[in-house]
Coordinates of C-alpha atoms in Angstrom, one line a residue:
Chain A
X1 CA 115.6 97.8 90.0
X2 CA 117.3 99.2 93.0
X3 CA 118.5 96.8 95.2
X4 CA 121.3 97.0 98.1
X5 CA 123.4 94.1 99.0
X6 CA 125.0 93.1 102.1
X7 CA 126.8 89.7 103.9
X8 CA 125.0 88.5 107.0
X9 CA 127.1 87.8 109.0
X10 CA 130.3 89.9 110.3
X11 CA 132.8 88.2 113.3
X12 CA 135.2 90.9 114.3
X13 CA 138.0 90.5 117.5
X14 CA 137.2 92.8 120.4
X15 CA 140.1 95.4 119.3
X16 CA 140.1 94.7 115.7
X17 CA 138.4 97.1 113.3
X18 CA 135.5 96.0 111.8
X19 CA 134.2 96.5 108.1
X20 CA 130.8 96.4 106.7
X21 CA 130.5 96.0 103.3
X22 CA 127.3 97.1 101.3
X23 CA 127.0 97.3 97.0
X24 CA 123.9 98.4 95.2
X25 CA 122.6 98.9 91.9
X26 CA 121.0 102.2 91.2
X27 CA 123.6 105.1 91.7
X28 CA 120.9 108.1 91.3
X29 CA 120.5 107.9 95.1
X30 CA 121.2 111.2 96.9
X31 CA 122.6 109.6 100.2
X32 CA 123.3 107.0 101.9
X33 CA 123.0 105.6 105.2
X34 CA 124.3 103.2 107.9
X35 CA 121.4 102.3 110.5
X36 CA 122.4 99.9 113.7
X37 CA 119.7 97.9 115.2
X38 CA 120.6 96.6 118.8
X39 CA 118.3 93.4 120.0
X40 CA 115.2 94.5 121.2
X41 CA 115.3 98.1 119.4
X42 CA 114.3 99.9 116.1
X43 CA 117.0 101.7 113.9
X44 CA 119.6 104.0 115.0
X45 CA 120.9 106.1 112.4
X46 CA 124.9 106.2 112.8
X47 CA 126.2 107.8 109.7
X48 CA 125.8 108.7 106.1
X49 CA 127.2 110.1 103.5
X50 CA 126.0 112.4 100.5
X51 CA 126.4 110.5 97.2
X52 CA 128.5 113.3 95.7
X53 CA 131.5 112.5 98.7
X54 CA 134.1 109.5 98.8
X55 CA 134.4 109.5 102.4
X56 CA 133.1 110.9 106.1
X57 CA 134.8 110.3 109.4
X58 CA 133.0 110.4 112.7
X59 CA 135.1 109.7 115.6
X60 CA 135.1 105.8 115.8
X61 CA 133.2 105.5 112.3
X62 CA 134.8 106.0 108.6
X63 CA 132.4 105.6 105.7
X64 CA 134.1 105.0 102.3
X65 CA 132.2 105.3 99.0
X66 CA 133.0 104.2 95.9
X67 CA 130.6 105.2 93.1
X68 CA 132.4 103.6 90.2
X69 CA 131.8 100.2 91.7
X70 CA 128.8 101.3 93.6
X71 CA 130.4 99.9 97.2
X72 CA 129.8 101.0 100.4
X73 CA 132.0 100.5 103.5
X74 CA 131.2 101.4 107.1
X75 CA 134.7 100.6 109.2
X76 CA 134.3 100.7 112.9
X77 CA 137.6 101.3 114.8
X78 CA 138.5 99.9 118.0
X79 CA 136.1 97.3 117.8
X80 CA 133.9 97.1 121.3
X81 CA 131.1 94.4 122.8
X82 CA 128.8 97.1 122.4
X83 CA 129.0 97.3 118.9
X84 CA 127.7 93.7 118.5
X85 CA 124.2 94.4 116.2
X86 CA 122.7 94.7 113.0
X87 CA 124.1 97.0 110.8
X88 CA 121.8 98.3 107.7
X89 CA 123.1 100.1 104.8
X90 CA 120.6 102.3 103.0
X91 CA 119.9 104.3 99.6
X92 CA 117.5 107.2 99.7
X93 CA 116.6 108.5 96.3
X94 CA 115.5 112.1 95.0
X95 CA 112.1 110.7 95.6
X96 CA 112.8 110.0 99.0
X97 CA 112.2 106.4 97.8
X98 CA 114.7 104.2 100.8
X99 CA 115.8 101.3 100.0
X100 CA 117.6 99.1 102.7
X101 CA 120.1 96.0 102.3
X102 CA 119.2 93.0 104.7
X103 CA 121.5 93.7 107.3
X104 CA 125.1 92.5 108.7
X105 CA 124.7 90.5 111.8
X106 CA 128.3 92.1 113.9
X107 CA 129.8 89.6 116.5
X108 CA 132.3 90.4 118.4
X109 CA 135.0 87.7 119.8
X110 CA 136.5 88.3 122.9
Chain B
X1 CA 111.8 114.7 123.7
X2 CA 109.3 111.6 124.0
X3 CA 110.5 109.1 121.6
X4 CA 109.0 107.2 118.6
X5 CA 106.3 104.9 120.7
X6 CA 104.4 101.9 118.8
X7 CA 102.0 100.0 120.9
X8 CA 101.2 97.0 121.9
X9 CA 105.1 95.8 121.4
X10 CA 103.9 92.0 121.0
X11 CA 100.7 90.8 119.2
X12 CA 99.9 87.5 118.5
X13 CA 96.6 86.6 116.0
X14 CA 95.8 83.7 114.1
X15 CA 95.0 83.3 110.7
X16 CA 92.6 85.3 109.2
X17 CA 92.2 87.5 111.5
X18 CA 92.9 91.0 111.1
X19 CA 95.0 93.1 113.3
X20 CA 95.6 97.1 113.9
X21 CA 99.2 98.6 114.9
X22 CA 100.1 102.3 116.2
X23 CA 102.8 104.1 116.0
X24 CA 103.0 107.8 118.0
X25 CA 105.8 109.6 116.3
X26 CA 108.6 112.4 117.8
X27 CA 106.2 115.6 118.5
X28 CA 106.5 117.8 115.5
X29 CA 107.3 115.3 113.4
X30 CA 104.6 115.2 110.5
X31 CA 106.3 112.2 108.2
X32 CA 105.5 108.7 109.3
X33 CA 106.6 105.3 107.6
X34 CA 106.3 101.7 108.2
X35 CA 108.5 98.9 108.0
X36 CA 108.0 94.9 107.4
X37 CA 111.2 93.6 108.8
X38 CA 111.5 89.8 108.8
X39 CA 114.9 87.3 108.7
X40 CA 114.4 86.4 105.2
X41 CA 113.4 89.8 103.8
X42 CA 115.1 92.2 105.8
X43 CA 114.0 95.2 106.2
X44 CA 111.1 96.2 103.2
X45 CA 109.2 99.7 103.6
X46 CA 105.5 99.5 103.2
X47 CA 103.9 102.9 103.0
X48 CA 104.7 106.8 104.3
X49 CA 102.1 109.2 105.7
X50 CA 102.9 113.0 105.4
X51 CA 100.1 115.5 106.8
X52 CA 97.6 112.3 106.6
X53 CA 98.1 111.6 103.1
X54 CA 99.6 108.9 101.6
X55 CA 103.0 109.5 100.0
X56 CA 104.7 106.3 99.0
X57 CA 103.5 102.7 99.1
X58 CA 105.9 99.4 98.4
X59 CA 104.8 96.7 97.4
X60 CA 102.5 95.0 99.4
X61 CA 98.9 93.4 98.8
X62 CA 96.0 95.7 99.5
X63 CA 95.5 93.3 102.6
X64 CA 98.5 96.0 104.2
X65 CA 96.9 99.1 105.0
X66 CA 97.3 102.5 106.6
X67 CA 96.1 105.9 107.9
X68 CA 97.8 109.1 109.4
X69 CA 95.6 111.2 112.1
X70 CA 95.7 114.9 112.6
X71 CA 98.5 114.7 115.2
X72 CA 100.6 112.9 113.1
X73 CA 100.3 109.6 115.2
X74 CA 99.6 106.9 112.5
X75 CA 97.9 103.0 112.4
X76 CA 98.6 100.1 110.4
X77 CA 96.1 97.4 109.7
X78 CA 96.8 94.2 108.4
X79 CA 93.5 92.1 107.1
X80 CA 93.0 88.8 106.8
X81 CA 96.3 87.7 108.1
X82 CA 98.5 84.7 107.1
X83 CA 101.6 83.0 109.0
X84 CA 103.9 85.1 106.3
X85 CA 103.1 88.2 107.8
X86 CA 104.5 87.1 110.8
X87 CA 107.6 89.9 111.5
X88 CA 108.1 92.7 113.5
X89 CA 106.8 95.7 112.5
X90 CA 108.7 99.0 112.4
X91 CA 107.4 102.7 112.2
X92 CA 109.6 105.7 111.8
X93 CA 109.0 109.2 111.9
X94 CA 110.6 112.5 110.6
X95 CA 110.3 116.2 110.5
X96 CA 109.2 116.1 106.8
X97 CA 109.9 114.5 103.6
X98 CA 111.5 111.7 104.6
X99 CA 115.6 111.0 102.9
X100 CA 116.6 114.8 103.2
X101 CA 115.2 114.5 107.2
X102 CA 117.0 111.6 109.4
X103 CA 114.1 109.0 110.8
X104 CA 113.7 108.1 113.7
X105 CA 112.7 104.7 114.4
X106 CA 110.5 103.0 117.0
X107 CA 111.4 100.1 118.9
X108 CA 108.9 98.0 116.5
X109 CA 105.8 95.8 117.0
X110 CA 106.5 91.9 117.1
X111 CA 103.5 90.1 115.7
X112 CA 103.1 86.2 115.3
X113 CA 100.8 84.6 113.4
X114 CA 99.6 81.2 114.7

């Protein structure tokens, strides 16, 4: 069945780049999303990439998709304290089914 | 435009009781989805309603049910609560069918079962 895996924790020093990785098993998805969840809040859509794209850049965010390896990554340039949150990747399929990863908690070191 | 609202924000129940959670989508949104979030299992899809009809359902027991009203507001009910039902329940709305449209999430209802 479909599965989406993420590492649970990532610590990055302020000002450095953060790279959050995600792997998936089912490559028939149409979109792949990145969501951000801050404490006490719901999920906020950060960015998404169509499954036929390799890369998408949006200000400090860069999404890379390696379809051969079924690997998705989110790079946050110049990481700030406000980037501290849980980041979820998600696959969306043609029948609108959505599978989320368990989330990566990004911790910013001063 | 007001965001997705969920009530109540916090709830404490005991085993065996039942609970109803409410979600008001963004005005004009017709699709409402429910998710259960726990530290161990992450975010798991419960069900999705569109125009008062359940379109998709996750792998949860029949104790979990939902409905959607004509104004797109949705309720989720859990009967015979178990300790493992303690979680953050998130509701998300979108204009039409999910996947092709961005989902907007509410802040969630944190349910604690004692």
